[in-house]
PDB file of C-alpha atoms and ligand atoms in Angstrom:
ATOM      1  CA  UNK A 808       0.000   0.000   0.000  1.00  0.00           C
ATOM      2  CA  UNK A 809       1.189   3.789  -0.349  1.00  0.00           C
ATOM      3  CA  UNK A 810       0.645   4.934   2.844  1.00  0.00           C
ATOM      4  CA  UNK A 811       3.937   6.808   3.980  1.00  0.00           C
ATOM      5  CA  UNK A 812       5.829   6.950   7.600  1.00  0.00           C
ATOM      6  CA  UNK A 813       8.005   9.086   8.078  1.00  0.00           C
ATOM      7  CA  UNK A 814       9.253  11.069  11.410  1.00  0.00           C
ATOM      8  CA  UNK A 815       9.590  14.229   9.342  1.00  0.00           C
ATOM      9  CA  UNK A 816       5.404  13.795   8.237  1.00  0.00           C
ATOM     10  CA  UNK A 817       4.684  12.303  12.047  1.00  0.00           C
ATOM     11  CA  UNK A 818       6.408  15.256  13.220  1.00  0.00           C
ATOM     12  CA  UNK A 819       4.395  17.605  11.188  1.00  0.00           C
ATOM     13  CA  UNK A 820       0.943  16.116  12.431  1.00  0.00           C
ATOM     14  CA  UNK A 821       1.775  16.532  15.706  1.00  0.00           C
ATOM     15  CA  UNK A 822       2.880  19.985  15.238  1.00  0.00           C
ATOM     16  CA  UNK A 823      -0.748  20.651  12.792  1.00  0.00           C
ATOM     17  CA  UNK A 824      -2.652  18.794  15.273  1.00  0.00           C
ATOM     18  CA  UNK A 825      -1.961  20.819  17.867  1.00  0.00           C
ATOM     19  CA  UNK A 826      -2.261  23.917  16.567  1.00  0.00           C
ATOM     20  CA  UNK A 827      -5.759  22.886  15.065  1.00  0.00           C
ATOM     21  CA  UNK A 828      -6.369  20.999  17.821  1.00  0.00           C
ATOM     22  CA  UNK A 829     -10.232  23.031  18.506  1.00  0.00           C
ATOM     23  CA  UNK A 830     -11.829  22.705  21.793  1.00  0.00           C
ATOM     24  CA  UNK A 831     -15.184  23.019  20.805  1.00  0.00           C
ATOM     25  CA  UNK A 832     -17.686  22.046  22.700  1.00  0.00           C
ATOM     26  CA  UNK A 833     -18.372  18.344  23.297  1.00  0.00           C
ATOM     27  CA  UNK A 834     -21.363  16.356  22.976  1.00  0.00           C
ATOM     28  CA  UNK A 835     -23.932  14.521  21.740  1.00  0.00           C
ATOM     29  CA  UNK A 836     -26.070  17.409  20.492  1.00  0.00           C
ATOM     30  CA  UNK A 837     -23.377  19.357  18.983  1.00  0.00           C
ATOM     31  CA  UNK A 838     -24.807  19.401  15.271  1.00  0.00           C
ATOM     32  CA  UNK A 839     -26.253  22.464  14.021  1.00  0.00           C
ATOM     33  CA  UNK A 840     -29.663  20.043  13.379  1.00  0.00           C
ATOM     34  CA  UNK A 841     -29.500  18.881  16.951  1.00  0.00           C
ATOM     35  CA  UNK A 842     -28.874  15.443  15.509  1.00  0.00           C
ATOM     36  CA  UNK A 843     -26.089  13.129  16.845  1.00  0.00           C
ATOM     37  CA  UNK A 844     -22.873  13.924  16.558  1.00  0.00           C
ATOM     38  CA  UNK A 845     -19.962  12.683  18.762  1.00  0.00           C
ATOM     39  CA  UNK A 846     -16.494  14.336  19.494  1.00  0.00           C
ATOM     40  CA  UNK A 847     -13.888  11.142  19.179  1.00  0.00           C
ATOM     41  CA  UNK A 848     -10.250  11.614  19.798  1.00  0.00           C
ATOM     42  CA  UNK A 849      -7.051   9.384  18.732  1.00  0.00           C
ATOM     43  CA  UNK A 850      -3.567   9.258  18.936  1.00  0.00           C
ATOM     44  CA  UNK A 851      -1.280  11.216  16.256  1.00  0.00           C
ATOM     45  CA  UNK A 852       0.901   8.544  15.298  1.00  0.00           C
ATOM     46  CA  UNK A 853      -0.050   4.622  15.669  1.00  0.00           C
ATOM     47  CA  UNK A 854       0.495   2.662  12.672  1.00  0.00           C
ATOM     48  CA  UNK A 855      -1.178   0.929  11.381  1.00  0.00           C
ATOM     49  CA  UNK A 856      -3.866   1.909  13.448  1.00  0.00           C
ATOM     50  CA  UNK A 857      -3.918   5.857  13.019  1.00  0.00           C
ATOM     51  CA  UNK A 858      -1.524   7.949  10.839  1.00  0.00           C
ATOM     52  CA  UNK A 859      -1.322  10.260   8.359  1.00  0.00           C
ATOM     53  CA  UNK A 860      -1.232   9.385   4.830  1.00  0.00           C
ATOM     54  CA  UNK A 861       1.290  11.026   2.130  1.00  0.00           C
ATOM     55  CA  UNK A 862      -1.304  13.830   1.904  1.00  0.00           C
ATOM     56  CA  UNK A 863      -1.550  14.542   5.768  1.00  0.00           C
ATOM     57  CA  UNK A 864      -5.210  12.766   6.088  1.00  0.00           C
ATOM     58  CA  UNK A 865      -5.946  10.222   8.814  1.00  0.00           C
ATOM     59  CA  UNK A 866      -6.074   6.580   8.002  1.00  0.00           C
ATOM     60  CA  UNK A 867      -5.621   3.493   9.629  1.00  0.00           C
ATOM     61  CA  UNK A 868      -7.124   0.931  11.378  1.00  0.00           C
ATOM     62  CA  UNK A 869      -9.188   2.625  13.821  1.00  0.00           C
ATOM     63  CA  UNK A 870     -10.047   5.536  12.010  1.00  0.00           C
ATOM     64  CA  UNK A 871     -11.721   3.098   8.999  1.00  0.00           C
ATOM     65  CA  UNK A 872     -13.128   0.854  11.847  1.00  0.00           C
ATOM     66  CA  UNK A 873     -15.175   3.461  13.307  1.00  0.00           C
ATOM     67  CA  UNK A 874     -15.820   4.853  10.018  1.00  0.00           C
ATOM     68  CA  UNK A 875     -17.664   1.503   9.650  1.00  0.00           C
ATOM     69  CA  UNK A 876     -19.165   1.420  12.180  1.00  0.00           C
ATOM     70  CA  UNK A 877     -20.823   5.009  12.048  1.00  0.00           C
ATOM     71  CA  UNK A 878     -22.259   4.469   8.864  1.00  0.00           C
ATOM     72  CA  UNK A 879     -23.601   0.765  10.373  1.00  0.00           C
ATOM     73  CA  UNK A 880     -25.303   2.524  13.137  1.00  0.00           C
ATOM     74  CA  UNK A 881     -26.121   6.063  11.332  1.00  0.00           C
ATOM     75  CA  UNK A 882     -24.014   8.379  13.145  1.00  0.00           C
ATOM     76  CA  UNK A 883     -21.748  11.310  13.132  1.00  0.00           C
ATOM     77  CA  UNK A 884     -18.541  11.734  14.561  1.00  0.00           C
ATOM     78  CA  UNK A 885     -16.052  14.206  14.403  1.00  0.00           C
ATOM     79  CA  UNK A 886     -11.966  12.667  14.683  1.00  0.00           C
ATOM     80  CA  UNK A 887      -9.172  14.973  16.216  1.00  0.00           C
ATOM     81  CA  UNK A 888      -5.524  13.513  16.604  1.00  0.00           C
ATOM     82  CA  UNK A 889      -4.738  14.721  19.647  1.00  0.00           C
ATOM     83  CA  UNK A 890      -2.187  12.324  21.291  1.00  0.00           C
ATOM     84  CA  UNK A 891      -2.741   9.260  23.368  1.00  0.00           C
ATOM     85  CA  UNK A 892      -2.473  10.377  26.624  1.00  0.00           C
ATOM     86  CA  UNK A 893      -4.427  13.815  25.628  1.00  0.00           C
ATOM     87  CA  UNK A 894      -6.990  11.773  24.486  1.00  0.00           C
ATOM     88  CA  UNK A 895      -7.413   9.715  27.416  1.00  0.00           C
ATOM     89  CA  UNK A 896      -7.446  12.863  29.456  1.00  0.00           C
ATOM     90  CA  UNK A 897     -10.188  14.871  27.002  1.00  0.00           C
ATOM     91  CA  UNK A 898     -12.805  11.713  27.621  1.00  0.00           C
ATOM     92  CA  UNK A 899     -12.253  11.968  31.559  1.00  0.00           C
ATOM     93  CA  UNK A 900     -12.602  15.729  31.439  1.00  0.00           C
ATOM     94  CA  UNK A 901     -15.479  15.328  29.250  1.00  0.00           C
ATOM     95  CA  UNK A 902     -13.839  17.346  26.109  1.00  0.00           C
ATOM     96  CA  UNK A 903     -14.713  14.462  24.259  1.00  0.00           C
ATOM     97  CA  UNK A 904     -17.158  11.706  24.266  1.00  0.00           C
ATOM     98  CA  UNK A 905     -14.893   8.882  23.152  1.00  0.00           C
ATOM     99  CA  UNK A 906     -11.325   7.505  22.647  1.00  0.00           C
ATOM    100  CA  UNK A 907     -10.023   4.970  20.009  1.00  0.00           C
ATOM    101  CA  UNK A 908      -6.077   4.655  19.522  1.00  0.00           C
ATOM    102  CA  UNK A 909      -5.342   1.614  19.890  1.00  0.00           C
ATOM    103  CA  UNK A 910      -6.108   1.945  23.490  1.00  0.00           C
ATOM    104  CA  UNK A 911      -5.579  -1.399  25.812  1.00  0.00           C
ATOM    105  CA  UNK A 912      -8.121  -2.633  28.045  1.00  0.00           C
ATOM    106  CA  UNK A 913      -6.723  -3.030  31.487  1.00  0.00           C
ATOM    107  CA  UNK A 914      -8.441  -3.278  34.792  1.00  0.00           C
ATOM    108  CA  UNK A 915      -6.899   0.254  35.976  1.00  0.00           C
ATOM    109  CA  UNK A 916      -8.323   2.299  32.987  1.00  0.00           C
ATOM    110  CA  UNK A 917     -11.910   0.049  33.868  1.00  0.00           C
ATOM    111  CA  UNK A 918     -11.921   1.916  37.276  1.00  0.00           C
ATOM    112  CA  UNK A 919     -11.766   5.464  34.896  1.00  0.00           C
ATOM    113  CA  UNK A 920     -13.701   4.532  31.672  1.00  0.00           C
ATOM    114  CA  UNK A 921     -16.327   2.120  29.791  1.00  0.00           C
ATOM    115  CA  UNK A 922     -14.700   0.002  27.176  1.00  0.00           C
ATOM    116  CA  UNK A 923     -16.405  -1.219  24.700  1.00  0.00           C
ATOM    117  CA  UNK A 924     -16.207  -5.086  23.129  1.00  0.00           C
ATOM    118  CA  UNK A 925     -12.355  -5.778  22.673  1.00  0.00           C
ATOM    119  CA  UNK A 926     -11.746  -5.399  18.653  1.00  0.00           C
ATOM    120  CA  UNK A 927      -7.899  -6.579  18.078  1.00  0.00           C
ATOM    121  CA  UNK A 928      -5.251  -9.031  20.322  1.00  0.00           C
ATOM    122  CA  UNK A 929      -2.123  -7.085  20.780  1.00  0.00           C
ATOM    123  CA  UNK A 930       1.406  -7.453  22.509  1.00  0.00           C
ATOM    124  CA  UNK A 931       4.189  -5.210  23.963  1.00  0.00           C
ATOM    125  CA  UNK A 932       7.838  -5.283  23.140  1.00  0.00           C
ATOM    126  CA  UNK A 933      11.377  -3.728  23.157  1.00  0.00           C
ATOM    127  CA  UNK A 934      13.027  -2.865  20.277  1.00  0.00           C
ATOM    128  CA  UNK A 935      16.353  -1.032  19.187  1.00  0.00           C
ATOM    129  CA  UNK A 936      18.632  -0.036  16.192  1.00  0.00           C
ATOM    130  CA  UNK A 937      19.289  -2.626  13.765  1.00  0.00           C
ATOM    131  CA  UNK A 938      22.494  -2.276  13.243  1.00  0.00           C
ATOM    132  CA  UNK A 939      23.300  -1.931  17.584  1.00  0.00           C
ATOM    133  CA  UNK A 940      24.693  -4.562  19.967  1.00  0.00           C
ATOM    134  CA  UNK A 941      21.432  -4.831  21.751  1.00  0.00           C
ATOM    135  CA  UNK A 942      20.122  -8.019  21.388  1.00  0.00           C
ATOM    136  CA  UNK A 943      17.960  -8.514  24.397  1.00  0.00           C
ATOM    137  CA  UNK A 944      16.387  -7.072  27.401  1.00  0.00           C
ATOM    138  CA  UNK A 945      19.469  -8.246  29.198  1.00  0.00           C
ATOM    139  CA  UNK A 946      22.084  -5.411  27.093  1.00  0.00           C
ATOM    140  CA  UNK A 947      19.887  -2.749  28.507  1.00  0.00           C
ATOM    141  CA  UNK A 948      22.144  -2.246  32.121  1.00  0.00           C
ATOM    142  CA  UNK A 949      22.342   0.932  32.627  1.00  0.00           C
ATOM    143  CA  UNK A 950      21.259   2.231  29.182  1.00  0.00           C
ATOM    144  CA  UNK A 951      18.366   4.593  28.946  1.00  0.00           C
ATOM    145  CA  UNK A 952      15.132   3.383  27.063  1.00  0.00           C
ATOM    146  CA  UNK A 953      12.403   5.307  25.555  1.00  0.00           C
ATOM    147  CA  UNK A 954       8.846   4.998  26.555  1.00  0.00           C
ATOM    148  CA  UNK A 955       5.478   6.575  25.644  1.00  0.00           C
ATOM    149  CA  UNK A 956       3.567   8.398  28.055  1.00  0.00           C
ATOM    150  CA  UNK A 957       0.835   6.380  29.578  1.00  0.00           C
ATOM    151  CA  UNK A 958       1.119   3.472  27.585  1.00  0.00           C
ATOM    152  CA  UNK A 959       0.951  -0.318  28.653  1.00  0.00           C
ATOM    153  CA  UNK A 960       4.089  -0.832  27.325  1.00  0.00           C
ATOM    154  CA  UNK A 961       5.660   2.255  29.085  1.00  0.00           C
ATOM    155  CA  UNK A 962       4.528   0.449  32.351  1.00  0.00           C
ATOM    156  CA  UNK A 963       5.832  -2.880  31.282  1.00  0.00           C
ATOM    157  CA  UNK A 964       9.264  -1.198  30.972  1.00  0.00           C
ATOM    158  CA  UNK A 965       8.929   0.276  34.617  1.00  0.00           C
ATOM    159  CA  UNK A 966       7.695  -3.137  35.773  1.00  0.00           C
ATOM    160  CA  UNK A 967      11.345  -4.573  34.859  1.00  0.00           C
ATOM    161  CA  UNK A 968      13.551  -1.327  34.989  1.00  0.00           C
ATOM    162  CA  UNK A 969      15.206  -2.358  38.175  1.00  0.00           C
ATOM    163  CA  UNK A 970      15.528  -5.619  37.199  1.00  0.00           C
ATOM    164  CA  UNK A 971      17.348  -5.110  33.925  1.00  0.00           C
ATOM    165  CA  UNK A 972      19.512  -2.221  35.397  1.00  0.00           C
ATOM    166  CA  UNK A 973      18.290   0.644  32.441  1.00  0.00           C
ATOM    167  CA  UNK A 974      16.930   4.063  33.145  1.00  0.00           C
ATOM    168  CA  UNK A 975      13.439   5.177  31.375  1.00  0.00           C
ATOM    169  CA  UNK A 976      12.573   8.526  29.134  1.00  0.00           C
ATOM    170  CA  UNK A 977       9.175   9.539  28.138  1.00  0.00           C
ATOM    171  CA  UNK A 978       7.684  10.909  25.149  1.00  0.00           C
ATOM    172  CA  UNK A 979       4.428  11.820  24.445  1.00  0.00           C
ATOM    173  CA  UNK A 980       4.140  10.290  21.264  1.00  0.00           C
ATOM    174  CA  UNK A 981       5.614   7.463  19.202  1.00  0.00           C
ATOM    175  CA  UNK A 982       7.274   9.400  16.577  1.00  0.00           C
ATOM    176  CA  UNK A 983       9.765  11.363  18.818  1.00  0.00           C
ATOM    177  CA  UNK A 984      10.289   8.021  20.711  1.00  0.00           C
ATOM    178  CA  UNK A 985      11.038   6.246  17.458  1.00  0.00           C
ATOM    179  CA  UNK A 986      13.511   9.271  16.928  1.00  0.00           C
ATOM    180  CA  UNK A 987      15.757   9.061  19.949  1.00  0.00           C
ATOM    181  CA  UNK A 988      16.448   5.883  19.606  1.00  0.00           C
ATOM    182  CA  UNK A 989      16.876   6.144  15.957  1.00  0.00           C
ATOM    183  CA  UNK A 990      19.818   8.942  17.177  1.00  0.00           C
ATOM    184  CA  UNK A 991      21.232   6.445  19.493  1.00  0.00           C
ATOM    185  CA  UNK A 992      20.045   8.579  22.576  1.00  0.00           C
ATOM    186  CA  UNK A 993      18.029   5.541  24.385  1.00  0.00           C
ATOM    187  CA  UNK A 994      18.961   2.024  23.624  1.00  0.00           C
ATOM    188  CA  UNK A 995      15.570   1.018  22.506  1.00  0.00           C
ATOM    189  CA  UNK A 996      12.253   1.517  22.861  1.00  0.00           C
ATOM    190  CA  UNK A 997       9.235  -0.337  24.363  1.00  0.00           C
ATOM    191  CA  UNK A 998       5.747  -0.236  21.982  1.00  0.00           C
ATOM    192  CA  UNK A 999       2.741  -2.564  21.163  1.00  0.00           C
ATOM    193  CA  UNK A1000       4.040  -5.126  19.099  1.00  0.00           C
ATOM    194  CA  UNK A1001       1.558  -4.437  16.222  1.00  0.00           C
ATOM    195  CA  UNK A1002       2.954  -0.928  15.814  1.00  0.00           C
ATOM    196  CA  UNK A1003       6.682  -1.478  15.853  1.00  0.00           C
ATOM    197  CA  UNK A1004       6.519  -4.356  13.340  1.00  0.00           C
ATOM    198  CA  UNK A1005       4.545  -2.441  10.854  1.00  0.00           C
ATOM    199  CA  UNK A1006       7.218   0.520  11.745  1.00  0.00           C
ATOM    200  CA  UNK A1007       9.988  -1.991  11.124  1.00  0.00           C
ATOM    201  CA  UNK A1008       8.108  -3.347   7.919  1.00  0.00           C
ATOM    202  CA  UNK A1009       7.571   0.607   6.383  1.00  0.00           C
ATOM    203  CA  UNK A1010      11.594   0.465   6.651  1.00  0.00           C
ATOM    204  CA  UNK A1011      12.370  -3.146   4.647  1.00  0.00           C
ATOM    205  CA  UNK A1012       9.612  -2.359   2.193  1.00  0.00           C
ATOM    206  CA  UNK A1013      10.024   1.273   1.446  1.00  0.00           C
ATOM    207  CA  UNK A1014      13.137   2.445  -0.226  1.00  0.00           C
ATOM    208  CA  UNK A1015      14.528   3.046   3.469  1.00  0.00           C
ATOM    209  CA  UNK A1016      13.338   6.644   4.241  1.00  0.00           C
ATOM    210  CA  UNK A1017      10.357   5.463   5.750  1.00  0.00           C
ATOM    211  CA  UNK A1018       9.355   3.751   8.876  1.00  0.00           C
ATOM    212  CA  UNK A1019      12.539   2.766  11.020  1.00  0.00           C
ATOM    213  CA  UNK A1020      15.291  -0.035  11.150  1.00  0.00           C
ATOM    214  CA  UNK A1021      14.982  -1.391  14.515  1.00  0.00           C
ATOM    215  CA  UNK A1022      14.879  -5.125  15.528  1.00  0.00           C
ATOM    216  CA  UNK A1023      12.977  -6.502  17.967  1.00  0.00           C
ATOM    217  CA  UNK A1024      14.656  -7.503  21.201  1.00  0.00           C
ATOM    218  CA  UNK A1025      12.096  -8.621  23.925  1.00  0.00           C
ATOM    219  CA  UNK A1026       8.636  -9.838  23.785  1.00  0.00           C
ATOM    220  CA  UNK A1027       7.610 -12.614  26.055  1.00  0.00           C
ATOM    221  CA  UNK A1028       5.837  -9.685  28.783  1.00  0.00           C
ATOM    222  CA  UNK A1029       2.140 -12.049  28.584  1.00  0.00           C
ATOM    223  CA  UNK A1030       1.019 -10.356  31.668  1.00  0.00           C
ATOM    224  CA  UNK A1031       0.837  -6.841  29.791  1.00  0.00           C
ATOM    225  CA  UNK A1032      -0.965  -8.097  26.622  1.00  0.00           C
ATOM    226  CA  UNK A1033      -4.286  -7.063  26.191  1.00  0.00           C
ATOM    227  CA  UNK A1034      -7.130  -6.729  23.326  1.00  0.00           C
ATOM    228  CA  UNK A1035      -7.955  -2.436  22.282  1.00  0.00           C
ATOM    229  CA  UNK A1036     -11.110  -1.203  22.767  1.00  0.00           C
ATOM    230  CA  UNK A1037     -13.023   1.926  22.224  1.00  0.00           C
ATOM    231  CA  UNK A1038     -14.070   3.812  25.337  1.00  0.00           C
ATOM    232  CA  UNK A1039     -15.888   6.445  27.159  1.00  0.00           C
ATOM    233  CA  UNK A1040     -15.951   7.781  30.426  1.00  0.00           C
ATOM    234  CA  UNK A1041     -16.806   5.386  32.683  1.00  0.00           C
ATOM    235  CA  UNK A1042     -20.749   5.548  33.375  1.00  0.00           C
ATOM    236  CA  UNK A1043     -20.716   7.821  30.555  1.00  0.00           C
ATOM    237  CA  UNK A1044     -22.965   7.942  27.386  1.00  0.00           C
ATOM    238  CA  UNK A1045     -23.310   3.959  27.086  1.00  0.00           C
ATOM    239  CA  UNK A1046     -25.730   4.870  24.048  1.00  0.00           C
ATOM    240  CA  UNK A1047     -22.713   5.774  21.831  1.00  0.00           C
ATOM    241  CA  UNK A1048     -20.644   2.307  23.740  1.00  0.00           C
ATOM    242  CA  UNK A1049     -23.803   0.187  22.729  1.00  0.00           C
ATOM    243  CA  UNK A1050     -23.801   1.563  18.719  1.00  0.00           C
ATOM    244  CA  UNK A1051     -19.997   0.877  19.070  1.00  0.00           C
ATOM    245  CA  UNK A1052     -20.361  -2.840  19.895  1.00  0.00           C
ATOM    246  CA  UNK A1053     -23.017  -3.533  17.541  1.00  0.00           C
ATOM    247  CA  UNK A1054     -21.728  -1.920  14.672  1.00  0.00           C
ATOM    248  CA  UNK A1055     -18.367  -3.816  15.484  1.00  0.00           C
ATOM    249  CA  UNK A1056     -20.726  -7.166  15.556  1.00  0.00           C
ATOM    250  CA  UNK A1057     -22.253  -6.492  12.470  1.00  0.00           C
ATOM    251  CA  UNK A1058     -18.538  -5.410  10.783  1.00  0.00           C
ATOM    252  CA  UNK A1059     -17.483  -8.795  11.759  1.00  0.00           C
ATOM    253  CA  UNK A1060     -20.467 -10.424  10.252  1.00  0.00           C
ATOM    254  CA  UNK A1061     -20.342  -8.683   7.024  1.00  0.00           C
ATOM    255  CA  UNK A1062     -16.689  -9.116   6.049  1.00  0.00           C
ATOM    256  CA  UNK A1063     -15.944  -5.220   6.671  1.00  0.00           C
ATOM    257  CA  UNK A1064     -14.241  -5.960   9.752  1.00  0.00           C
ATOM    258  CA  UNK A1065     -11.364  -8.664   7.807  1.00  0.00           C
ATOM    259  CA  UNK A1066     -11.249  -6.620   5.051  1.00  0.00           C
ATOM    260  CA  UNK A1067     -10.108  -3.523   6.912  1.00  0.00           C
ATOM    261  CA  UNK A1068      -7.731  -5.505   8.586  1.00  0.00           C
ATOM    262  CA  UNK A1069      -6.326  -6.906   5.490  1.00  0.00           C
ATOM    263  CA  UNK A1070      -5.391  -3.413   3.937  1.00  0.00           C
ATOM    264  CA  UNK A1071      -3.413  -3.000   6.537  1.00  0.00           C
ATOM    265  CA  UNK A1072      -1.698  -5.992   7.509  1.00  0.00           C
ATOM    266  CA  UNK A1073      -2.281  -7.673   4.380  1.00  0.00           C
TER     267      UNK A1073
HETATM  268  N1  LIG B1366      -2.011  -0.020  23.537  1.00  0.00           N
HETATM  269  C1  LIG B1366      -1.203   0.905  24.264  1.00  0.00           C
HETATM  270  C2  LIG B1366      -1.955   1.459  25.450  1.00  0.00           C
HETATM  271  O1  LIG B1366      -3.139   1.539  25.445  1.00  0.00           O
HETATM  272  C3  LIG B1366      -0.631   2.029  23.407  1.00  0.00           C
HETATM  273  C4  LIG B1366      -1.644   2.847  22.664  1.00  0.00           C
HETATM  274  C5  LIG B1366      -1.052   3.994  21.903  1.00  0.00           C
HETATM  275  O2  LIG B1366       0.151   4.279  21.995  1.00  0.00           O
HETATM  276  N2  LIG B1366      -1.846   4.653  21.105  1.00  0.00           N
HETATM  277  O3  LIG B1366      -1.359   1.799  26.414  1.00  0.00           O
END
């Protein structure tokens, strides 16, 4: 596919989306009709589950999933790339009335927000430079890794920090994280699984200007693998949860669900 991923367009995004980043008003009654409309938030950089394309727009897994399932259950939606953890923090502050980023369902998040139906399996894992002498979790004494703030992974990598001797760095997003280790600042990185191998992929298949050329190093953590899910503020607006879960159902059932999969992970 032609989707692109560089830091350099990554970087841009998160630059644009901040400064149109709008804080208008949230809500299921913000159309000018008074129909539906719900304010959703995602991360800026997720591949392949939200990024920008070569042209700046938003695609990805999530962002065609919930496509889908709007049109399933009739409803508008408006999508702003805000960053993970800003997103997160707009659906508890009610600034927005839903989150999907690829956004793991754990039992601490349960105690803040309403997830809906889990719709993908994923796993963490480390990762440096190809070309370094890390080769496992055990190189990392006293080296600095970089994380992503409020991520499973990032709290997989403080689970074992002590353990393996290293030192951790946040970011806030994936694409600056990706770049300090890519500058041989931090030793590697810890991510989902699904997004640093379709990073790692962007790099063998492009002509080597996109994605990066890491390896992964570590990825046996079961105890912080967990499904995504879409979610609102707990004992929020379960109205928009329950359209979520049955237009996901009815994805599943009519094919839309696999196929949208497939164009991204072939
Ligand atoms: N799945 C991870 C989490 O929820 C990372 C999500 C992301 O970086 N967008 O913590």
């Amino acid at each position: 596919m032609s989707v692109m991923l560089s830091r350099r367009q990554a970087l841009m995004l998160g630059l644009g989306s901040v400064a149109s980043m709008g804080l208008a008003a949230c809500g299921n009654s913000g159309a000018a009709d008074g129909s539906t409309s719900y304010k959703i938030v995602t991360d800026t950089l997720f591949a392949p589950f939200e990024f920008a394309d070569a042209s700046g727009k938003m695609v990805g897994i999530d962002m065609d999933l919930f496509a889908a399932i709007a049109e399933d259950q009739g409803f508008e939606y408006t999508m702003d790339s805000v960053g993970f953890q800003t997103a997160l923090e707009y659906v508890k502050t009610g600034q927005a009335d839903g989150v999907i980023a690829g956004m793991s369902i754990t039992e601490e998040r349960a105690q803040i927000f309403d997830f809906s139906d889990p719709y993908y399996d994923s796993t963490v894992c480390a990762a440096a430079l190809a070309s370094s002498e890390i080769a496992s979790l055990d190189d990392l004494k006293d080296q600095k890794v970089a994380v992503k703030n409020g991520t499973q992974s990032s709290l997989w990598a403080e689970s074992i920090a002590s353990q393996y001797g290293f030192e951790t760095v946040t970011f806030d997003d994936s694409a600056t994280m990706y770049q300090d280790v890519s500058a041989g600042n931090s030793a590697c990185c810890f991510e989902d699984t699904p997004a640093m191998s379709f990073a790692i992929q962007q790099f063998a298949t492009s002509d080597g200007t996109e994605g990066v050329d890491f390896k992964l190093i570590g990825e046996n953590a079961d105890e912080f693998a967990t499904p995504y899910g879409f979610a609102i503020v707990k004992d929020g607006n379960s109205e928009l949860l329950d359209k979520f879960n049955k237009g996901l159902a009815n994805i599943k059932a009519s094919g839309k669900y696999d196929e949208i999969i497939a164009t991204y992970l072939g």
